[in-house]
Coordinates of C-alpha atoms in Angstrom, one line a residue:
M1 CA 0.2 -0.1 0.3
R2 CA 2.9 2.2 0.4
A3 CA 3.5 2.9 -2.7
L4 CA -0.5 4.3 -3.9
R5 CA 1.0 7.2 -2.0
L6 CA 2.9 8.2 -5.2
P7 CA 0.4 11.3 -6.1
D8 CA 1.3 13.4 -3.4
I9 CA 5.1 12.3 -3.7
R10 CA 5.1 13.2 -7.7
L11 CA 3.6 16.7 -7.0
S12 CA 5.8 17.6 -3.9
R13 CA 9.2 16.3 -6.5
L14 CA 7.4 18.9 -9.6
R15 CA 7.0 21.6 -7.7
G16 CA 10.7 21.3 -6.3
F17 CA 11.6 21.5 -9.8
I18 CA 10.7 24.9 -10.3
R19 CA 12.2 26.1 -6.8
G20 CA 15.9 24.9 -8.8
L21 CA 14.9 26.7 -12.1
L22 CA 17.9 27.4 -13.3
L23 CA 20.5 26.4 -11.1
P24 CA 22.5 23.5 -12.0
T25 CA 23.1 22.2 -9.0
R26 CA 20.0 19.8 -9.5
R27 CA 18.5 17.8 -12.3
E28 CA 15.6 18.8 -11.5
T29 CA 16.4 22.2 -12.7
I30 CA 14.8 21.7 -16.6
A31 CA 13.5 18.4 -16.1
A32 CA 9.5 20.0 -15.4
M33 CA 9.9 23.4 -16.2
A34 CA 7.7 23.8 -19.5
M35 CA 5.0 22.6 -18.0
A36 CA 4.7 21.8 -13.9
A37 CA 4.9 25.5 -13.1
F38 CA 1.7 25.7 -14.4
L39 CA 0.1 22.6 -13.8
W40 CA 0.8 21.8 -10.2
G41 CA 1.1 24.0 -6.6
G42 CA -2.0 25.9 -4.2
G43 CA -3.6 28.8 -3.7
D44 CA -6.2 31.3 -3.3
H45 CA -8.3 33.2 -5.6
R46 CA -6.3 37.4 -6.2
H47 CA -9.8 38.7 -4.1
Q48 CA -8.9 36.7 -1.6
A49 CA -5.2 37.2 -1.7
E50 CA -6.0 40.7 -1.3
A51 CA -8.2 40.3 2.2
A52 CA -5.8 38.6 3.5
S53 CA -3.0 39.2 5.8
K54 CA -0.3 36.9 4.6
R55 CA 0.7 37.2 1.1
P56 CA 0.2 33.8 -0.4
K57 CA 2.6 32.0 -2.1
A58 CA 3.0 32.3 -6.3
W59 CA 2.6 29.0 -8.3
F60 CA 6.4 29.0 -8.4
D61 CA 9.6 30.4 -6.9
A62 CA 11.6 32.1 -9.5
K63 CA 14.5 32.5 -7.2
G64 CA 16.7 30.1 -8.2
A65 CA 17.0 31.7 -11.7
F66 CA 18.4 34.4 -10.1
V67 CA 21.0 32.8 -7.7
F68 CA 24.5 31.8 -9.0
P69 CA 27.2 29.6 -7.7
L70 CA 30.8 30.8 -6.1
G71 CA 33.9 29.0 -5.9
D72 CA 34.6 28.1 -2.4
G73 CA 36.7 30.4 -0.4
P74 CA 36.4 34.0 0.3
L75 CA 33.8 36.2 -0.7
P76 CA 35.2 38.6 -4.1
S77 CA 35.9 41.8 -3.3
T78 CA 37.2 43.1 -6.8
R79 CA 35.8 42.8 -10.3
D80 CA 38.5 40.6 -11.5
E81 CA 37.6 38.1 -8.1
L82 CA 33.8 38.1 -8.8
S83 CA 34.3 37.3 -12.6
D84 CA 37.0 34.0 -11.4
G85 CA 34.5 33.2 -8.4
L86 CA 31.5 32.6 -10.8
S87 CA 33.8 31.0 -13.1
R88 CA 34.9 28.5 -10.6
G89 CA 31.3 27.9 -9.5
W90 CA 29.8 27.2 -12.7
K91 CA 32.4 24.4 -13.2
A92 CA 31.8 22.9 -10.3
Q93 CA 28.2 22.5 -11.5
L94 CA 28.3 21.6 -15.4
R95 CA 31.1 20.2 -17.3
F96 CA 32.6 21.7 -19.9
P97 CA 34.2 19.8 -22.9
E98 CA 36.8 22.8 -24.0
G99 CA 38.5 25.2 -21.7
G100 CA 38.6 29.0 -21.5
D101 CA 36.6 31.8 -19.4
L102 CA 33.2 31.3 -18.4
V103 CA 33.1 34.9 -17.1
K104 CA 33.7 38.2 -18.8
S105 CA 32.9 41.7 -16.8
T106 CA 34.5 44.9 -18.6
G107 CA 33.9 48.4 -17.2
G108 CA 33.2 50.1 -14.2
R109 CA 34.9 50.7 -10.9
Y110 CA 33.7 48.2 -8.3
P111 CA 31.9 47.5 -6.4
A112 CA 29.7 48.8 -9.8
V113 CA 30.5 47.1 -13.2
G114 CA 29.5 48.0 -16.5
N115 CA 29.1 44.4 -18.3
L116 CA 29.4 40.9 -16.4
H117 CA 28.8 38.3 -19.3
V118 CA 28.4 34.2 -18.9
Q119 CA 28.3 32.1 -21.3
L120 CA 27.4 28.5 -20.5
G121 CA 26.4 27.2 -23.9
G122 CA 27.7 23.8 -24.3
G123 CA 27.5 23.1 -20.5
I124 CA 26.8 19.1 -19.2
I125 CA 24.9 18.6 -16.7
D126 CA 26.4 15.4 -15.6
T127 CA 24.1 13.3 -14.8
D128 CA 26.1 10.5 -12.9
R129 CA 28.0 13.2 -10.4
D130 CA 24.4 15.1 -10.1
E131 CA 23.4 12.0 -7.3
K132 CA 26.3 13.2 -5.2
R133 CA 25.9 16.8 -5.2
E134 CA 24.8 18.9 -2.4
P135 CA 21.7 20.7 -1.8
P136 CA 20.9 24.1 -3.5
L137 CA 21.8 27.3 -2.9
R138 CA 19.0 29.1 -0.5
P139 CA 19.9 32.8 0.6
S140 CA 20.8 33.1 4.2
G141 CA 19.7 36.9 4.1
N142 CA 22.8 37.7 5.6
V143 CA 24.2 40.4 2.7
E144 CA 28.0 41.0 2.9
S145 CA 28.4 43.0 -0.1
R146 CA 26.6 44.4 -3.1
V147 CA 27.4 44.6 -6.7
A148 CA 25.8 47.1 -9.0
V149 CA 25.7 46.1 -12.9
R150 CA 24.8 48.0 -16.0
D151 CA 24.3 45.1 -18.2
F152 CA 23.9 41.6 -17.3
D153 CA 23.7 38.1 -19.3
L154 CA 23.7 35.1 -18.7
D155 CA 23.6 32.5 -21.9
A156 CA 22.8 28.9 -21.7
R157 CA 22.2 28.1 -25.4
P158 CA 22.4 25.0 -25.4
L159 CA 22.7 23.1 -21.9
I160 CA 23.2 19.4 -22.7
C161 CA 21.5 17.1 -20.2
D162 CA 20.6 13.2 -20.9
K163 CA 21.9 14.8 -24.7
A164 CA 18.8 16.5 -24.3
K165 CA 19.4 20.2 -26.0
L166 CA 18.0 23.0 -23.5
D167 CA 18.2 26.5 -24.4
M168 CA 18.1 29.0 -21.7
H169 CA 18.8 33.0 -21.6
L170 CA 18.8 35.6 -18.7
S171 CA 19.4 39.1 -19.1
A172 CA 19.0 42.1 -17.0
T173 CA 20.0 46.2 -17.1
D174 CA 20.8 48.3 -14.2
A175 CA 20.4 44.8 -11.6
R176 CA 21.7 44.9 -8.1
F177 CA 23.6 41.4 -7.1
D178 CA 24.0 40.3 -3.4
I179 CA 27.2 38.5 -2.4
E180 CA 26.7 36.3 0.9
R181 CA 26.9 33.0 1.9
D182 CA 23.8 30.6 2.3
E183 CA 22.4 28.6 4.9
H184 CA 25.0 25.8 4.6
G185 CA 28.1 28.5 3.9
K186 CA 28.2 28.0 0.2
P187 CA 29.2 31.5 -1.1
M188 CA 26.5 32.6 -3.5
V189 CA 25.5 35.7 -5.4
M190 CA 21.9 37.1 -6.0
M191 CA 20.2 39.4 -8.3
S192 CA 18.1 40.6 -6.2
D193 CA 17.0 43.9 -8.0
A194 CA 16.8 45.3 -11.8
K195 CA 15.6 47.8 -13.7
R196 CA 14.5 45.5 -16.2
A197 CA 15.3 41.5 -17.0
S198 CA 14.2 39.5 -19.1
F199 CA 13.8 35.0 -18.9
S200 CA 14.0 32.4 -22.1
F201 CA 13.8 29.0 -21.7
Q202 CA 13.0 26.6 -25.1
A203 CA 13.3 23.0 -25.5
G204 CA 11.6 20.1 -27.9
N205 CA 9.1 18.5 -25.7
E206 CA 10.2 15.1 -26.7
D207 CA 13.5 16.2 -24.5
I208 CA 11.4 17.4 -21.8
E209 CA 9.0 14.3 -21.5
R210 CA 12.0 12.1 -21.6
M211 CA 14.3 13.8 -18.8
L212 CA 10.1 13.6 -16.8
V213 CA 10.2 10.2 -16.7
T214 CA 14.2 10.1 -15.7
D215 CA 13.3 12.2 -13.0
L216 CA 10.2 11.0 -12.0
N217 CA 12.0 7.7 -11.5
G218 CA 14.1 8.8 -9.2
A219 CA 11.4 10.6 -7.3
V220 CA 10.1 7.2 -6.0
E221 CA 12.6 4.6 -6.4
R222 CA 12.4 3.3 -3.1
Y223 CA 8.3 3.0 -3.8
H224 CA 8.9 0.4 -6.0
V225 CA 7.1 2.2 -8.6
T226 CA 8.9 2.6 -12.3
F227 CA 7.4 5.3 -14.6
Q228 CA 7.9 3.7 -18.4
S229 CA 7.1 6.8 -20.8
A230 CA 5.7 10.5 -20.6
K231 CA 3.6 12.4 -23.2
L232 CA 2.8 15.9 -23.3
K233 CA 0.9 17.8 -25.3
L234 CA 1.6 21.7 -24.7
E235 CA -1.1 23.8 -26.7
A236 CA -1.0 27.5 -26.6
V237 CA -4.4 29.3 -27.1
N238 CA -3.0 32.1 -27.3
N239 CA 0.2 33.5 -25.1
R240 CA -1.4 34.0 -22.1
S241 CA -3.4 30.6 -22.3
I242 CA -2.7 26.9 -22.2
D243 CA -4.1 23.8 -22.5
I244 CA -2.1 20.8 -20.7
D245 CA -2.5 17.1 -21.6
L246 CA 0.0 14.5 -19.8
K247 CA -0.3 11.6 -20.0
L248 CA 2.1 8.6 -17.7
T249 CA 2.3 4.9 -17.9
A250 CA 3.6 3.1 -14.8
K251 CA 4.3 -0.1 -12.9
V252 CA 3.5 -0.9 -9.7
A253 CA 5.4 -4.1 -8.8
F254 CA 5.2 -4.8 -11.8
V255 CA 1.5 -4.2 -12.0
P256 CA 0.9 -1.5 -15.1
A257 CA -1.1 1.7 -14.4
G258 CA -2.0 4.7 -16.7
M259 CA -2.8 8.2 -15.5
H260 CA -3.9 10.9 -18.0
F261 CA -3.9 14.7 -16.6
Q262 CA -5.8 17.8 -18.5
A263 CA -5.8 21.2 -17.5
H264 CA -6.1 24.5 -18.5
V265 CA -4.0 27.8 -17.8
E266 CA -4.9 31.5 -17.9
I267 CA -2.9 33.7 -17.2
D268 CA -4.3 37.7 -17.0
D269 CA -3.0 40.8 -17.3
E270 CA -2.2 41.1 -13.4
M271 CA 0.0 37.9 -14.1
Y272 CA -2.1 36.0 -11.8
A273 CA -2.5 32.4 -13.5
K274 CA -6.0 30.3 -13.1
L275 CA -6.4 27.1 -13.1
S276 CA -9.7 25.3 -14.8
S277 CA -10.6 22.5 -16.3
L278 CA -8.8 20.0 -14.2
K279 CA -9.2 16.1 -15.3
C280 CA -7.8 13.1 -14.0
E281 CA -8.7 9.6 -15.5
G282 CA -6.9 6.0 -15.2
D283 CA -6.0 2.9 -16.8
E284 CA -4.4 -0.5 -16.8
A285 CA -4.8 -2.8 -13.9
L286 CA -3.8 0.0 -11.1
G287 CA -4.5 3.3 -12.7
P288 CA -8.1 3.8 -11.4
L289 CA -7.3 3.4 -8.2
I290 CA -4.1 6.0 -8.0
V291 CA -6.5 8.0 -10.1
G292 CA -9.5 7.8 -7.0
L293 CA -6.3 9.0 -4.3
I294 CA -5.5 12.2 -6.5
R295 CA -8.5 13.8 -7.5
P296 CA -9.5 15.1 -4.0
G297 CA -6.5 16.9 -4.1
L298 CA -6.5 18.3 -7.8
R299 CA -10.5 19.2 -7.3
K300 CA -9.3 21.9 -4.3
Y301 CA -7.2 23.7 -7.0
E302 CA -10.0 23.9 -9.7
G303 CA -10.5 27.9 -10.1
K304 CA -7.6 28.6 -7.9
S305 CA -5.4 31.7 -9.3
R306 CA -2.4 33.0 -7.6
L307 CA 0.5 35.5 -8.9
V308 CA 2.6 33.2 -11.2
F309 CA 6.4 34.1 -9.7
S310 CA 7.5 35.3 -6.6
F311 CA 10.9 36.8 -6.2
P312 CA 14.0 36.9 -4.0
T313 CA 12.9 40.2 -2.9
G314 CA 9.6 42.4 -3.5
Q315 CA 11.4 44.7 -5.8
L316 CA 11.0 42.4 -8.9
K317 CA 7.7 42.3 -10.4
L318 CA 6.7 39.5 -13.4
R319 CA 5.1 41.9 -16.1
D320 CA 4.5 39.8 -19.2
V321 CA 4.9 36.3 -20.1
K322 CA 4.6 34.4 -23.5
I323 CA 4.1 30.9 -23.7
Q324 CA 4.5 28.7 -26.7
G325 CA 4.1 24.9 -27.1
G326 CA 3.8 22.2 -29.7
D327 CA 6.7 20.3 -30.9
E328 CA 9.4 23.1 -29.2
I329 CA 7.9 24.3 -26.0
K330 CA 9.0 28.3 -25.6
I331 CA 8.3 30.6 -22.3
G332 CA 9.3 34.4 -22.0
A333 CA 9.1 36.3 -19.3
S334 CA 10.2 39.9 -18.5
F335 CA 10.8 41.8 -15.6
A336 CA 10.8 45.3 -13.7
R337 CA 10.6 46.9 -10.9

């Protein structure tokens, strides 16, 4: 009966993927970001949230997209030390087939920097080594220094993960970076503010399906569950209206189970995303039984609405988002104060 707790584990795992949005210290960074952010979570309607004394959580936390690793050692106190620390931090997380500098910075008088460009294209997420990695960086809030960057650019086009090519790009103007150590003492940099920023993600639908199966199997291995396939269809009615269809096939201790999820997501002009038309059907021997356990949990999300993103600080806000489905899934978002 322990295996029947699978739905709760899966939902928690997928939310975890999004919390690690860009930081490659966890392989979940990439696996389901194109669809899990819009399909699972919990929240209250906008008007209820406005009346509440405590601000509700967004559908997913964008903190990971703005947190970057530094190499071990003292925190940087010059522009060259910042570039070197970022380069060593990324090389500890990704494998690169060729040498060369990953980070270039020019201009400004430290702690002001004119240009800070990070080139991660061609970096390989080493899945064999990934299991031994430390947890994702989590800011402690104890900021030791700050750096102002006029032009920031992080280009990860492509990252390679299990033979899949994943394109990600983050840029910002007039950005502020906080330098600190995380709750475990690891050095890190976090972009806490920017005049403008943009983020884009693109991956083939088949690549996302394959990685989703791999990561789901990693999440439920001890429950004697094996996912065999995932078929994802993300259809954009327009840039902010999305239909999601996901079919999973699995075996629970050699007994087959099939699950079919559907949802519609509508994002309004205030960047609140509303879930509706949530459906879950099961087939094969155990599918109907598992789905019967999932449905009550899904019902509480029907018609729920909350902000799409939350950020490390309250200064950045999501201003626009565009989503495209089909054979290539594309997500673009812009942020500003």
